[in-house]
XYZ file of C-alpha atoms in Angstrom:
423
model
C 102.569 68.549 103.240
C 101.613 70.621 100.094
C 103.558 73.491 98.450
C 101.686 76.399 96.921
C 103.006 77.956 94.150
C 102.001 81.451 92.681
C 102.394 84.981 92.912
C 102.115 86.013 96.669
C 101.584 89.393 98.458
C 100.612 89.683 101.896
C 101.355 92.007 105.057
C 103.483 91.366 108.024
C 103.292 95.151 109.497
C 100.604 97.929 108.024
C 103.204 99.823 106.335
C 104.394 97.571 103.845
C 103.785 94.612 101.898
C 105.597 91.617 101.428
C 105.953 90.304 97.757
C 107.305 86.812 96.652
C 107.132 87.003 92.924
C 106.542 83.135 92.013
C 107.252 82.024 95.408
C 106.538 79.493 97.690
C 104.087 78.581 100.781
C 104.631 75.064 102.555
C 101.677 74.111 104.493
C 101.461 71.026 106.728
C 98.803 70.150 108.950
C 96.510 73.122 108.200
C 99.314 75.635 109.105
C 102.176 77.699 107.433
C 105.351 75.763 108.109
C 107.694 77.743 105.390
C 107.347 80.945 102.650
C 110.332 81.102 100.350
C 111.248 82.723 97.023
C 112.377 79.652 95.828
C 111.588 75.678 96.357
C 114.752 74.961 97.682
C 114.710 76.852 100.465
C 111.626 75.236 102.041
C 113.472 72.020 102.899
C 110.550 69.836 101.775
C 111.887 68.131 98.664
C 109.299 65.384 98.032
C 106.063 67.849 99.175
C 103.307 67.895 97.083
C 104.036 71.293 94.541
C 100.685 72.715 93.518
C 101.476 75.482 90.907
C 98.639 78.767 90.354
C 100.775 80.177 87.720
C 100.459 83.540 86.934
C 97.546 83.994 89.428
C 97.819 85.772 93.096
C 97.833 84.201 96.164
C 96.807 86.589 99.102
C 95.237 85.641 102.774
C 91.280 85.497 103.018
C 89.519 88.021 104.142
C 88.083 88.483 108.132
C 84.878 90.325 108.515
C 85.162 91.172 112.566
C 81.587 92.658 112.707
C 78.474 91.596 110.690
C 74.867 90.579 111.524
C 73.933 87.420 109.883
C 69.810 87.851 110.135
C 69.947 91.094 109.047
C 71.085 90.020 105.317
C 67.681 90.044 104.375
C 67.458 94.018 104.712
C 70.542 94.549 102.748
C 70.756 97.554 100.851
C 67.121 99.239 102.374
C 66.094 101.808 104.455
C 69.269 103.312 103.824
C 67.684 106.992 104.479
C 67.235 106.458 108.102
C 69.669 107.297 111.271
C 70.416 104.479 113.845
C 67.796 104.291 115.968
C 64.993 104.646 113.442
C 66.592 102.076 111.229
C 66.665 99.855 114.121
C 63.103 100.673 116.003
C 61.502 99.741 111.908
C 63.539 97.522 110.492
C 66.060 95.709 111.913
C 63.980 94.475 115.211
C 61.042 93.333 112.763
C 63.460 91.115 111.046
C 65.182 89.581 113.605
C 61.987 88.662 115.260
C 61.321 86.365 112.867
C 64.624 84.268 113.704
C 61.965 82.769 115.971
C 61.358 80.198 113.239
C 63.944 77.774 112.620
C 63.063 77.241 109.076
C 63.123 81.090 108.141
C 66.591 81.308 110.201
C 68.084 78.394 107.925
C 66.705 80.177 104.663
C 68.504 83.562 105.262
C 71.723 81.551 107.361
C 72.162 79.301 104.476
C 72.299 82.561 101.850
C 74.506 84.485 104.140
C 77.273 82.116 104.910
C 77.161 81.125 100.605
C 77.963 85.174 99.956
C 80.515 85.195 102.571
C 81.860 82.248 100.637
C 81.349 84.317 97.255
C 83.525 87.413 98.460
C 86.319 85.524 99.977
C 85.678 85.901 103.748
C 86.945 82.624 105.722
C 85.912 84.072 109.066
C 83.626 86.387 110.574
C 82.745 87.767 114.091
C 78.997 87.058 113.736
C 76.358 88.614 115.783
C 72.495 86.154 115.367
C 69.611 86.842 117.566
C 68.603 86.171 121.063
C 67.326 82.861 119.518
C 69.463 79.474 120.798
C 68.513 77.289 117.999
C 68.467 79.537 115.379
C 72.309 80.861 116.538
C 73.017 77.198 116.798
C 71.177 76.373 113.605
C 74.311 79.757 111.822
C 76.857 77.585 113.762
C 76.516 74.479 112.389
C 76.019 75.773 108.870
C 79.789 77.176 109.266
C 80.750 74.208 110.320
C 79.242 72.315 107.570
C 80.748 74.461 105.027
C 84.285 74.700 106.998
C 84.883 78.628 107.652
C 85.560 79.825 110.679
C 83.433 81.869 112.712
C 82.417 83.172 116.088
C 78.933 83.446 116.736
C 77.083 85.442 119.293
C 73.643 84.610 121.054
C 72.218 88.281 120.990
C 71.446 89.531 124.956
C 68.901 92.281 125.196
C 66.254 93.043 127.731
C 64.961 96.635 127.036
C 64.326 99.243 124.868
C 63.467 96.293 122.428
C 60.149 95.056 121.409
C 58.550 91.935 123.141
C 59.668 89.568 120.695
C 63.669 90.326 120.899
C 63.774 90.900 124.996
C 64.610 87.793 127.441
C 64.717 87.268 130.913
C 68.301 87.468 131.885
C 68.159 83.601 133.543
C 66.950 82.443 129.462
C 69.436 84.503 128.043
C 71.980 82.715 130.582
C 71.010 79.040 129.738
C 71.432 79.625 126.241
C 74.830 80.886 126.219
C 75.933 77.973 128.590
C 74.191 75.430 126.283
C 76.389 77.074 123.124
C 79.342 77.442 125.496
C 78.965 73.733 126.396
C 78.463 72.449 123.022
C 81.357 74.680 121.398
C 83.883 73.814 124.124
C 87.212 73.411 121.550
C 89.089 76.332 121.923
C 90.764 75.333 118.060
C 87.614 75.185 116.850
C 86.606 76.998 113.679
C 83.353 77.763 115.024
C 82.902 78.920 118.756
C 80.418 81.171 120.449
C 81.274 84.932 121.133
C 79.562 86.185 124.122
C 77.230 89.365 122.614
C 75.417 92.280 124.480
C 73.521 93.713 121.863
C 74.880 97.379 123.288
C 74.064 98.782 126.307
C 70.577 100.335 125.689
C 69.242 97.296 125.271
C 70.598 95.388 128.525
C 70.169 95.970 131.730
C 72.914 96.053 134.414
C 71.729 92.369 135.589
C 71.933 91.307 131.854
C 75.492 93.561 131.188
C 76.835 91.441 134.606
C 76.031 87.943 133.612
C 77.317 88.510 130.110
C 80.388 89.276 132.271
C 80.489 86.462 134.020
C 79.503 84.203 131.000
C 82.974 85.987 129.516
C 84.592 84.851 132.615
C 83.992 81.842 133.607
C 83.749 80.122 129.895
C 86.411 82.576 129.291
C 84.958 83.447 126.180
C 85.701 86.427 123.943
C 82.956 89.571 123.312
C 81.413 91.327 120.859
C 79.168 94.370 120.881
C 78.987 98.493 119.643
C 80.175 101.454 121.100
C 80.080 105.332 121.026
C 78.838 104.672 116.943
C 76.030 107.605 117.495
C 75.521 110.442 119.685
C 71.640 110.080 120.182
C 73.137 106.845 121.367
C 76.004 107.850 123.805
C 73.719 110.228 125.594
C 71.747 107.359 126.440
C 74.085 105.453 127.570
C 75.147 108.609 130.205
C 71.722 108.125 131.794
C 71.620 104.681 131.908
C 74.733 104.711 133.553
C 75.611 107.325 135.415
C 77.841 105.988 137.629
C 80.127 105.138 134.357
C 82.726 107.667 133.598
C 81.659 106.794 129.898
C 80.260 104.079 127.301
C 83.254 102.016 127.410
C 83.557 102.127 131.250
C 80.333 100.867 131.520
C 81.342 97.928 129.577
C 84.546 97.610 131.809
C 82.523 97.742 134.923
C 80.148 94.630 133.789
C 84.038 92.746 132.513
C 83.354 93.284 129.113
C 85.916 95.637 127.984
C 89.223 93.454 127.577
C 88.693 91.308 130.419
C 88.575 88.566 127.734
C 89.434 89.523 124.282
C 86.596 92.157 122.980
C 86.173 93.883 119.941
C 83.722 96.752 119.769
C 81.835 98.319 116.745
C 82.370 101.424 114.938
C 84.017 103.519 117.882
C 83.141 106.449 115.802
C 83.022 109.072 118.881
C 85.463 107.372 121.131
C 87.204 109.934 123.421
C 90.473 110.624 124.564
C 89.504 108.145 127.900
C 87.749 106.099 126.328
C 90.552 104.935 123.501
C 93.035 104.910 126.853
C 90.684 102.290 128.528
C 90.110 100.848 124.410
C 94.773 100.087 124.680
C 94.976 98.950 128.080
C 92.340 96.302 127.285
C 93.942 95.494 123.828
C 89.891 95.899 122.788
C 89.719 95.969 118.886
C 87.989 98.381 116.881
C 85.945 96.921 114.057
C 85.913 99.893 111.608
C 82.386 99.957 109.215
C 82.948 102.740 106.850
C 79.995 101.688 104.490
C 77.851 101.494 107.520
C 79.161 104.836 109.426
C 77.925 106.508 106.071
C 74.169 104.655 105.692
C 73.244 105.626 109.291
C 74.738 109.010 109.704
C 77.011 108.022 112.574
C 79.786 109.428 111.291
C 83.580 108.732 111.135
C 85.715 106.948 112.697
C 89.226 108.253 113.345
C 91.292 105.558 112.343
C 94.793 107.297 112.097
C 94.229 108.086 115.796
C 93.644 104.408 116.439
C 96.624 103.476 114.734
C 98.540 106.340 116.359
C 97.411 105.472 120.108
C 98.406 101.420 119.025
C 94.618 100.631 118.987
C 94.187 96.861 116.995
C 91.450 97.855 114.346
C 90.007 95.158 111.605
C 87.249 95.635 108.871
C 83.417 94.979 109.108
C 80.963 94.863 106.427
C 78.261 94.875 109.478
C 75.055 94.130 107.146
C 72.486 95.731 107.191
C 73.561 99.266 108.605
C 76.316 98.352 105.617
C 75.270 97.608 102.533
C 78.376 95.421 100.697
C 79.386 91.724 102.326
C 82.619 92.338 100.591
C 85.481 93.157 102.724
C 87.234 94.335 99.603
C 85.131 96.794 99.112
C 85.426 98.031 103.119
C 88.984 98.552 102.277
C 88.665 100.859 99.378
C 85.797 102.784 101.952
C 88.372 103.006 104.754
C 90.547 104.721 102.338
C 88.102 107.070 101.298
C 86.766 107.716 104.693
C 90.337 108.811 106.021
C 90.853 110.564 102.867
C 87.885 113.405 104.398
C 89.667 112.799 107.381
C 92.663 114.265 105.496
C 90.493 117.188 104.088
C 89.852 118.483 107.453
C 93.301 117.960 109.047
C 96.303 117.887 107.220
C 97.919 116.312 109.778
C 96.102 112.826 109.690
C 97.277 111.098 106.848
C 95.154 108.900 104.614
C 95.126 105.427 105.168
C 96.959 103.524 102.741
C 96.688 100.692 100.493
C 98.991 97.962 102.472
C 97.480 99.657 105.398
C 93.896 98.745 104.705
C 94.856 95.401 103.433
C 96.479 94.502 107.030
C 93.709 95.879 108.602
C 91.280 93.347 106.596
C 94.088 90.360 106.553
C 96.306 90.383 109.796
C 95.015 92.560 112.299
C 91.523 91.592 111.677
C 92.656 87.713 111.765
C 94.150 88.276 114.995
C 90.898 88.200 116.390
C 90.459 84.453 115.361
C 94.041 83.678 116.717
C 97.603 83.503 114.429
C 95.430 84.223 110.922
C 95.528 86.804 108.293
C 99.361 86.329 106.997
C 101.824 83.953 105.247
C 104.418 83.595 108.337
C 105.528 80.517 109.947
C 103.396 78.925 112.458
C 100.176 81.101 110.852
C 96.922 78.678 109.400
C 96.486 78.676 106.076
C 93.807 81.225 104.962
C 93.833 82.093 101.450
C 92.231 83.272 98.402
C 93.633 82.793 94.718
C 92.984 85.712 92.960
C 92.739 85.404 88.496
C 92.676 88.614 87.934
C 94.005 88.015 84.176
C 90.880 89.824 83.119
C 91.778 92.985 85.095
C 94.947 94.259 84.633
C 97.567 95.009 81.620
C 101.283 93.567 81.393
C 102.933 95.784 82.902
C 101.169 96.050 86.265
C 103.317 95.118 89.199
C 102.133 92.527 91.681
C 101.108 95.489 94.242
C 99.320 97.217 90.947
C 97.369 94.233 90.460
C 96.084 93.666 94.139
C 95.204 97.478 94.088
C 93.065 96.870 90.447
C 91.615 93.895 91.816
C 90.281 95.731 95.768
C 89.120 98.328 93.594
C 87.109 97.163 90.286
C 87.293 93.248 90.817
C 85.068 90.476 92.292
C 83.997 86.826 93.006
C 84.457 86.055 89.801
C 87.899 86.611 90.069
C 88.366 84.231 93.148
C 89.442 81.118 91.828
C 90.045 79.266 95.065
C 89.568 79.609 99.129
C 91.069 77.878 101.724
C 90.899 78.084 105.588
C 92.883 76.245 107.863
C 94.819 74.715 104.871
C 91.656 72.856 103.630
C 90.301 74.130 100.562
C 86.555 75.739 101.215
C 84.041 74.719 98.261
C 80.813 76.575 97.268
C 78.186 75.948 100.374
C 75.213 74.214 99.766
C 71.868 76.062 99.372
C 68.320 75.138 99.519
């Protein structure tokens, strides 16, 4: 057992945090087993005591939506709406996942700046490529964060190189679903429809039954453009809406789902969205770069809809989930402008949304309670703020202006996570 010492602020509930000013965390077998404001109080008198000092001690950060081979795009083409940005960029990239050597290159850089900015898990969407998505799982493994990692399904409106048959795209989710079969696992697949343009009903009901019979979470987007939606109404016609159609194929809460952006979500739609427990993953910085829009995340708090943070590269253009906070803010804030009525996010608010509610996803992560693992970033911020700041000044300072530089140590699943390797 080992005892971590340091200043620590973290958030059981959205509307407040919780602040142990030179307190305690007792962690034993990966897992939080005691928090106390003093030593005593743990019960664990001959534990190892490792002492951070002055420094903060916070939970890691979850990135619930993010495209791994599109981190070689990140920050162009930032001019263009969705389905431009994806027709003449995005597919041309991911093409060239094809090539196992190319797919380590970029996989190897993108799991180091996750490292960098402090995220210890990520919902992860590759390519329709098996051994390249294999290739992004192991590298996670290797370097010890957790992840889950989706085999992209799409078999139209895509160019030749990114469609499938549906009977390929089957046999390589059961090969991942086979090889990733620990359900404690760090690293498991995360059954992935690409979004329903780009998979037909066939394709939309054996993701389904992949879901179902591996019993496997999924990830994809929904209602994030309207160019988009209205597609989606002739492509499925018999579907009262996008998110039906995903319910019809067992991919809206069925198993646990989280869906992308959610930007135009209806009234219906967010009623289907609670009585699936589906999770929004809100992508301010990406809303913005590709005009979608934003999303109403008061009204998902209101309606008790579970919404975590995404950086989703490329469409965004920051890997830090710090910074998605201090965007979620300042999206709600215009929210604000045009109703008085729906107040601004706030600070402890975003912070839950990128610690607990966004770990959820991964299982009992994303806070310092009992019985929670052990994710956690040490933050030296002694650079950043004057003597007089409290402990809930001196988060705020660092979301805002800090960065890696600050992050002195990371640890998942109680094991501390050192700087990936890179070729």
């Amino acid at each position: 057992m080992k005892v971590y010492k340091a200043h620590i602020i973290y958030t059981k509930q959205r509307e407040q945090f919780e602040i142990l000013e030179n307190g305690y965390v007792a962690v034993d077998g990966g897992r939080i087993c005691g928090v106390a404001s003093d030593f005593e109080s743990l019960g664990c008198p001959d534990a190892e005591v490792i002492d951070f000092g002055n420094k903060l001690l916070i939970p890691a950060m979850n990135d619930v939506h993010v495209h791994a081979p599109q981190y070689h795009n990140q920050g162009i083409a930032m001019d263009l709406e969705l389905l431009p940005w994806l027709d003449n960029y995005t597919f041309p990239e991911e093409s060239k996942f094809c090539d196992i050597d190319y797919a380590e290159l970029i996989y190897r850089r993108f799991v180091r700046h996750l490292w960098r900015v402090g995220t210890m898990r990520a919902v992860v969407f590759a390519t329709i490529h098996t051994e390249s998505t294999r290739r992004l799982m192991e590298l996670f493994d290797e370097a010890g964060m957790g992840a889950l990692v989706g085999k992209v399904c799409m078999n139209r409106n895509s160019p030749e190189s990114l469609t499938e048959s549906v009977e390929d795209a089957v046999r390589g989710m059961e090969m991942l679903a086979e090889t990733y079969k620990d359900r404690e696992a760090l690293v498991r697949p995360i059954v992935t429809p690409r979004f329903i343009p780009s998979c037909t009903p066939d394709m939309l009901r054996a993701c389904g039954e992949m879901a179902r019979r591996y019993q496997l979470p999924v990830q994809s987007h929904l209602s994030e453009n309207l160019s988009e939606i209205q597609l989606v109404r002739e492509l499925e016609p018999e579907s009262e809406g996008y998110g039906d159609a995903y319910r019809r194929y067992g991919l809206f809460g069925q198993t646990p789902t989280i869906m992308a952006h959610c930007v135009w979500s209806d009234a219906n739609e967010r009623r289907l969205m609670k009585e699936g427990g589906v999770m929004v993953a809100h992508c301010p910085s990406s809303n913005f770069n590709v005009s979608s829009g934003m999303a109403p995340v008061r009204t998902f708090f209101d309606e008790d809809i579970k919404v975590g943070l995404g950086s989703d590269i490329s469409g965004g253009h920051e890997l830090s989930i710090f910074r998605m906070m201090v965007y979620a803010i300042q999206v709600s804030k215009m929210h604000y402008q045009r109703n008085h009525d729906m107040a601004f996010l706030t600070l402890s608010e975003a912070f839950w949304m990128a610690t607990k509610c966004g770990g959820s996803f991964f299982g009992k992560v994303g806070s310092f309670e009992k019985g929670y693992d052990f994710d956690a970033l040490v933050i030296d911020d002694r650079d950043l703020y004057p003597e007089d700041y409290t402990i809930p000044q001196r988060l705020e300072r660092f979301i805002y202006l800090g960065d890696d530089r600050q992050i002195a140590h990371r640890f998942c699943r109680g094991k501390e996570v050192l700087m990936p390797e890179s070729k």
